[in-house]
mmCIF file of C-alpha atoms in Angstrom:
data_model
loop_
_atom_site.group_PDB
_atom_site.id
_atom_site.type_symbol
_atom_site.label_atom_id
_atom_site.label_comp_id
_atom_site.label_asym_id
_atom_site.label_seq_id
_atom_site.Cartn_x
_atom_site.Cartn_y
_atom_site.Cartn_z
ATOM 1 C CA MET A 1 2.164 18.232 -120.273
ATOM 2 C CA THR A 2 -1.751 18.514 -120.417
ATOM 3 C CA ARG A 3 -3.140 18.470 -124.414
ATOM 4 C CA ARG A 4 -4.728 22.144 -125.039
ATOM 5 C CA PHE A 5 -7.419 21.556 -126.746
ATOM 6 C CA GLU A 6 -9.400 23.673 -129.298
ATOM 7 C CA THR A 7 -12.600 24.816 -128.575
ATOM 8 C CA THR A 8 -14.123 22.756 -131.697
ATOM 9 C CA ASP A 9 -12.075 19.994 -130.100
ATOM 10 C CA ILE A 10 -13.958 20.119 -126.941
ATOM 11 C CA TYR A 11 -16.943 20.344 -128.102
ATOM 12 C CA GLU A 12 -17.104 17.900 -129.971
ATOM 13 C CA ASP A 13 -15.017 15.373 -126.970
ATOM 14 C CA LEU A 14 -17.993 16.455 -124.871
ATOM 15 C CA ARG A 15 -20.793 16.291 -127.125
ATOM 16 C CA ILE A 16 -19.446 12.315 -127.695
ATOM 17 C CA LYS A 17 -19.305 11.825 -123.861
ATOM 18 C CA LEU A 18 -22.362 13.178 -123.333
ATOM 19 C CA THR A 19 -23.655 10.457 -125.699
ATOM 20 C CA THR A 20 -22.352 7.577 -125.163
ATOM 21 C CA ALA A 21 -22.819 7.081 -121.200
ATOM 22 C CA TYR A 22 -19.698 8.888 -120.009
ATOM 23 C CA PHE A 23 -21.828 10.883 -117.585
ATOM 24 C CA GLU A 24 -24.564 9.550 -115.314
ATOM 25 C CA PRO A 25 -28.402 11.417 -116.223
ATOM 26 C CA GLY A 26 -28.449 14.519 -114.080
ATOM 27 C CA SER A 27 -24.583 14.658 -112.817
ATOM 28 C CA LYS A 28 -23.062 18.073 -112.754
ATOM 29 C CA LEU A 29 -20.715 19.141 -115.231
ATOM 30 C CA LYS A 30 -18.077 21.758 -113.597
ATOM 31 C CA PRO A 31 -16.022 24.148 -115.719
ATOM 32 C CA SER A 32 -13.722 24.116 -112.626
ATOM 33 C CA GLU A 33 -12.992 19.990 -113.159
ATOM 34 C CA LEU A 34 -13.668 19.711 -116.984
ATOM 35 C CA GLN A 35 -10.717 22.651 -118.035
ATOM 36 C CA VAL A 36 -7.949 20.294 -116.394
ATOM 37 C CA ARG A 37 -8.710 17.335 -118.689
ATOM 38 C CA TYR A 38 -9.313 20.007 -121.918
ATOM 39 C CA GLY A 39 -6.043 22.657 -120.720
ATOM 40 C CA ARG A 40 -8.018 25.507 -121.442
ATOM 41 C CA SER A 41 -9.760 28.200 -119.001
ATOM 42 C CA ALA A 42 -12.901 27.704 -116.500
ATOM 43 C CA ASN A 43 -14.858 30.701 -118.825
ATOM 44 C CA THR A 44 -13.797 28.607 -122.335
ATOM 45 C CA VAL A 45 -15.328 25.051 -121.050
ATOM 46 C CA ARG A 46 -18.252 27.157 -119.801
ATOM 47 C CA GLU A 47 -18.718 28.755 -122.930
ATOM 48 C CA VAL A 48 -18.854 24.969 -125.181
ATOM 49 C CA LEU A 49 -21.681 24.252 -122.173
ATOM 50 C CA PHE A 50 -23.614 26.920 -123.337
ATOM 51 C CA ARG A 51 -23.399 25.996 -126.646
ATOM 52 C CA LEU A 52 -23.903 22.486 -125.935
ATOM 53 C CA SER A 53 -26.842 23.334 -123.952
ATOM 54 C CA THR A 54 -28.344 25.017 -127.168
ATOM 55 C CA VAL A 55 -29.206 21.499 -128.440
ATOM 56 C CA GLY A 56 -30.668 20.343 -125.338
ATOM 57 C CA LEU A 57 -27.664 18.109 -124.094
ATOM 58 C CA VAL A 58 -26.638 20.115 -121.348
ATOM 59 C CA LEU A 59 -29.104 21.913 -119.106
ATOM 60 C CA PHE A 60 -28.121 25.281 -116.894
ATOM 61 C CA GLU A 61 -29.809 27.147 -114.361
ATOM 62 C CA ASP A 62 -28.622 30.171 -112.598
ATOM 63 C CA GLN A 63 -26.870 29.456 -109.196
ATOM 64 C CA ARG A 64 -27.020 25.469 -110.010
ATOM 65 C CA GLY A 65 -24.865 25.931 -112.967
ATOM 66 C CA PHE A 66 -24.938 22.926 -115.973
ATOM 67 C CA ARG A 67 -25.589 19.219 -115.793
ATOM 68 C CA THR A 68 -27.084 16.644 -118.048
ATOM 69 C CA PRO A 69 -30.733 15.993 -118.225
ATOM 70 C CA PRO A 70 -32.023 13.695 -116.398
ATOM 71 C CA SER A 71 -33.586 10.498 -117.477
ATOM 72 C CA GLU A 72 -37.637 10.396 -118.313
ATOM 73 C CA THR A 73 -39.647 8.227 -119.080
ATOM 74 C CA GLN A 74 -41.671 11.539 -121.119
ATOM 75 C CA ARG A 75 -38.594 12.806 -122.758
ATOM 76 C CA GLN A 76 -37.579 9.586 -123.632
ATOM 77 C CA ASN A 77 -41.138 9.127 -125.687
ATOM 78 C CA ASP A 78 -41.582 13.019 -126.379
ATOM 79 C CA LEU A 79 -37.721 12.377 -128.192
ATOM 80 C CA THR A 80 -38.705 9.100 -129.767
ATOM 81 C CA SER A 81 -41.776 10.383 -131.329
ATOM 82 C CA PHE A 82 -39.946 13.746 -132.982
ATOM 83 C CA ARG A 83 -37.629 11.399 -133.828
ATOM 84 C CA ILE A 84 -39.392 9.093 -135.750
ATOM 85 C CA THR A 85 -41.598 11.307 -137.504
ATOM 86 C CA LEU A 86 -38.268 13.246 -138.527
ATOM 87 C CA GLU A 87 -36.826 10.226 -140.458
ATOM 88 C CA GLN A 88 -39.648 8.486 -141.710
ATOM 89 C CA GLU A 89 -39.818 11.796 -143.788
ATOM 90 C CA GLY A 90 -36.205 12.795 -144.106
ATOM 91 C CA ALA A 91 -36.025 8.752 -145.568
ATOM 92 C CA THR A 92 -39.007 9.015 -147.494
ATOM 93 C CA GLN A 93 -38.094 12.315 -148.955
ATOM 94 C CA SER A 94 -34.487 11.103 -149.283
ATOM 95 C CA MET A 95 -35.647 7.520 -151.332
ATOM 96 C CA ARG A 96 -36.874 10.193 -153.607
ATOM 97 C CA ASN A 97 -34.070 12.232 -153.986
ATOM 98 C CA GLY A 98 -31.177 10.181 -153.682
ATOM 99 C CA GLY A 99 -31.020 7.968 -156.576
ATOM 100 C CA LEU A 100 -28.102 5.831 -157.147
ATOM 101 C CA GLU A 101 -25.735 7.682 -155.436
ATOM 102 C CA TRP A 102 -27.378 7.986 -152.351
ATOM 103 C CA GLU A 103 -28.438 4.295 -152.720
ATOM 104 C CA ALA A 104 -24.941 3.387 -152.743
ATOM 105 C CA ARG A 105 -23.787 5.603 -149.584
ATOM 106 C CA LEU A 106 -26.955 4.121 -147.994
ATOM 107 C CA THR A 107 -25.068 0.671 -148.882
ATOM 108 C CA ALA A 108 -22.280 1.358 -147.679
ATOM 109 C CA ALA A 109 -22.788 3.330 -144.324
ATOM 110 C CA HIS A 110 -25.345 0.321 -143.245
ATOM 111 C CA HIS A 111 -22.345 -2.242 -144.644
ATOM 112 C CA LYS A 112 -20.015 -0.663 -142.060
ATOM 113 C CA LEU A 113 -22.377 -0.800 -139.677
ATOM 114 C CA SER A 114 -23.847 -4.012 -139.910
ATOM 115 C CA HIS A 115 -20.033 -5.453 -139.663
ATOM 116 C CA ILE A 116 -19.622 -3.477 -136.170
ATOM 117 C CA GLU A 117 -22.639 -4.891 -134.760
ATOM 118 C CA THR A 118 -22.246 -8.417 -136.278
ATOM 119 C CA ARG A 119 -19.113 -8.081 -133.981
ATOM 120 C CA ILE A 120 -20.479 -6.239 -130.928
ATOM 121 C CA ALA A 121 -23.078 -10.071 -130.985
ATOM 122 C CA LYS A 122 -20.176 -11.882 -130.551
ATOM 123 C CA ALA A 123 -18.452 -10.103 -127.856
ATOM 124 C CA ASP A 124 -18.926 -10.003 -124.069
ATOM 125 C CA ASP A 125 -18.347 -6.944 -123.572
ATOM 126 C CA ILE A 126 -19.676 -3.734 -125.579
ATOM 127 C CA THR A 127 -17.537 -0.904 -124.304
ATOM 128 C CA GLU A 128 -14.636 -1.326 -126.292
ATOM 129 C CA ALA A 129 -17.310 -1.120 -129.612
ATOM 130 C CA LEU A 130 -19.244 1.717 -128.024
ATOM 131 C CA ASN A 131 -17.475 4.845 -129.509
ATOM 132 C CA PRO A 132 -17.278 2.719 -133.235
ATOM 133 C CA TRP A 133 -20.717 1.294 -132.872
ATOM 134 C CA CYS A 134 -22.316 4.698 -132.451
ATOM 135 C CA ALA A 135 -20.118 6.768 -134.833
ATOM 136 C CA ALA A 136 -21.095 3.822 -136.966
ATOM 137 C CA GLU A 137 -24.996 4.071 -136.017
ATOM 138 C CA TRP A 138 -25.083 7.994 -136.475
ATOM 139 C CA GLY A 139 -23.494 7.847 -139.921
ATOM 140 C CA PHE A 140 -26.297 4.915 -141.392
ATOM 141 C CA HIS A 141 -29.070 7.059 -140.351
ATOM 142 C CA GLU A 142 -27.477 10.936 -141.032
ATOM 143 C CA THR A 143 -26.785 8.995 -144.530
ATOM 144 C CA LEU A 144 -30.586 7.555 -144.371
ATOM 145 C CA VAL A 145 -31.748 11.218 -144.136
ATOM 146 C CA SER A 146 -28.786 13.209 -146.329
ATOM 147 C CA ALA A 147 -30.601 13.694 -149.904
ATOM 148 C CA SER A 148 -33.800 15.295 -148.240
ATOM 149 C CA ASP A 149 -34.428 18.632 -149.579
ATOM 150 C CA SER A 150 -35.434 20.329 -146.062
ATOM 151 C CA PRO A 151 -31.906 21.590 -144.684
ATOM 152 C CA LEU A 152 -34.506 22.156 -141.522
ATOM 153 C CA LEU A 153 -35.218 18.448 -141.214
ATOM 154 C CA ARG A 154 -31.556 17.630 -141.576
ATOM 155 C CA SER A 155 -29.735 20.319 -138.910
ATOM 156 C CA THR A 156 -33.184 19.525 -136.552
ATOM 157 C CA PHE A 157 -32.709 16.081 -136.690
ATOM 158 C CA LYS A 158 -29.385 15.583 -135.551
ATOM 159 C CA ALA A 159 -30.203 17.333 -132.808
ATOM 160 C CA ILE A 160 -33.194 15.561 -132.188
ATOM 161 C CA TYR A 161 -30.706 12.219 -132.772
ATOM 162 C CA ASP A 162 -28.152 13.307 -130.349
ATOM 163 C CA GLN A 163 -30.933 14.014 -127.725
ATOM 164 C CA PHE A 164 -32.417 10.774 -127.780
ATOM 165 C CA ARG A 165 -28.975 8.627 -128.104
ATOM 166 C CA GLN A 166 -28.272 10.662 -124.726
ATOM 167 C CA GLN A 167 -31.581 9.077 -123.508
ATOM 168 C CA LEU A 168 -31.360 5.674 -124.448
ATOM 169 C CA VAL A 169 -27.664 5.027 -123.946
ATOM 170 C CA THR A 170 -26.944 3.962 -120.819
ATOM 171 C CA LYS A 171 -25.792 1.458 -118.925
ATOM 172 C CA GLU A 172 -28.530 -0.366 -117.793
ATOM 173 C CA ARG A 173 -29.599 -0.772 -121.495
ATOM 174 C CA ASN A 174 -27.108 -2.002 -122.755
ATOM 175 C CA TYR A 175 -25.897 1.398 -124.212
ATOM 176 C CA GLY A 176 -28.800 1.465 -126.889
ATOM 177 C CA TYR A 177 -28.042 -1.939 -128.584
ATOM 178 C CA PHE A 178 -30.591 -4.527 -128.759
ATOM 179 C CA SER A 179 -29.587 -7.577 -130.640
ATOM 180 C CA ASN A 180 -32.727 -6.925 -133.714
ATOM 181 C CA ASN A 181 -30.862 -4.053 -135.019
ATOM 182 C CA VAL A 182 -28.799 -6.005 -137.125
ATOM 183 C CA ALA A 183 -32.403 -7.456 -139.076
ATOM 184 C CA GLU A 184 -33.832 -4.021 -137.888
ATOM 185 C CA HIS A 185 -31.260 -1.702 -140.190
ATOM 186 C CA ALA A 186 -31.372 -4.357 -142.846
ATOM 187 C CA ARG A 187 -34.732 -4.159 -143.075
ATOM 188 C CA ILE A 188 -34.665 -0.199 -143.604
ATOM 189 C CA VAL A 189 -32.197 -0.774 -146.268
ATOM 190 C CA GLU A 190 -34.153 -3.317 -147.883
ATOM 191 C CA CYS A 191 -37.390 -0.962 -148.632
ATOM 192 C CA ALA A 192 -35.220 1.647 -149.132
ATOM 193 C CA LEU A 193 -33.735 0.255 -152.372
ATOM 194 C CA ALA A 194 -37.337 -1.356 -153.134
ATOM 195 C CA ALA A 195 -38.559 2.289 -153.275
ATOM 196 C CA ASP A 196 -41.514 1.147 -151.062
ATOM 197 C CA ALA A 197 -42.254 4.461 -149.068
ATOM 198 C CA ASP A 198 -44.792 2.765 -146.703
ATOM 199 C CA ASP A 199 -42.955 -0.260 -145.784
ATOM 200 C CA LEU A 200 -39.808 2.251 -145.684
ATOM 201 C CA ARG A 201 -41.986 3.795 -142.685
ATOM 202 C CA GLN A 202 -43.067 0.965 -141.117
ATOM 203 C CA ALA A 203 -39.910 -0.003 -141.037
ATOM 204 C CA ILE A 204 -38.286 3.043 -138.839
ATOM 205 C CA TYR A 205 -41.169 2.616 -137.164
ATOM 206 C CA ASP A 206 -40.674 -0.660 -136.279
ATOM 207 C CA HIS A 207 -36.986 0.032 -135.279
ATOM 208 C CA LEU A 208 -37.398 2.735 -132.698
ATOM 209 C CA SER A 209 -41.035 2.278 -131.274
ATOM 210 C CA ARG A 210 -39.420 -0.018 -128.639
ATOM 211 C CA ASN A 211 -38.300 3.464 -127.163
ATOM 212 C CA LEU A 212 -41.942 4.133 -126.754
ATOM 213 C CA LEU A 213 -42.352 3.529 -123.067
ATOM 214 C CA GLY A 214 -45.537 2.338 -121.344
ATOM 215 C CA ARG A 215 -46.680 2.767 -125.291
ATOM 216 C CA GLN A 216 -48.799 0.181 -127.128
ATOM 217 C CA ALA A 217 -46.186 -0.769 -130.557
ATOM 218 C CA GLY A 218 -47.782 -1.655 -134.391
ATOM 219 C CA VAL A 219 -49.227 2.046 -135.613
ATOM 220 C CA LYS A 220 -47.502 3.798 -138.200
ATOM 221 C CA SER A 221 -46.160 7.294 -136.975
ATOM 222 C CA SER A 222 -47.665 10.063 -139.229
ATOM 223 C CA ALA A 223 -45.814 12.506 -141.409
ATOM 224 C CA ILE A 224 -45.006 15.651 -140.738
#
């Protein structure tokens, strides 16, 4: 018997699939096909897809239905630039507001991520660790901005982060994994714990700027 998913479970399952290269860029998403997977009506799946379209993970056009966003240089650059700006500001605010509790949570999130990334570095195939890695990656960066005093910044960061990962995590790009990730994440934590705002901003920029396609790296992104 097909499991009957609740709408919140359908949303989360599709969100994960949309950000971990389960669907090819630009591919159609047909409610009539997805309903078989989730054991719900096509209308229920359609409502979930509409919700995902409001956070930029799905595109909808009249007469053409739903599809995943295409992989585009301009879109990746826009998302990367916006993510850098949000993460720099959110991390700086967290560094100033979070105190020892935030530092402890950041250290724990980094330890988990570093463990998984170290394992990935020794593996021949990243796909088995893809979902745990992506979850730990989000956990680290979410923690980094979690003590920001701006709820709007935090919610916007979540939406931009997911859209950024959707563009970045593809088979052709090794699912967004780079060998320098471990050292770059460690540098971000080091700057945060040292309460050095300028170095923290630079460390975040250095970590993400490789994704600015066709642009010259090396200059800090401005704060919002």
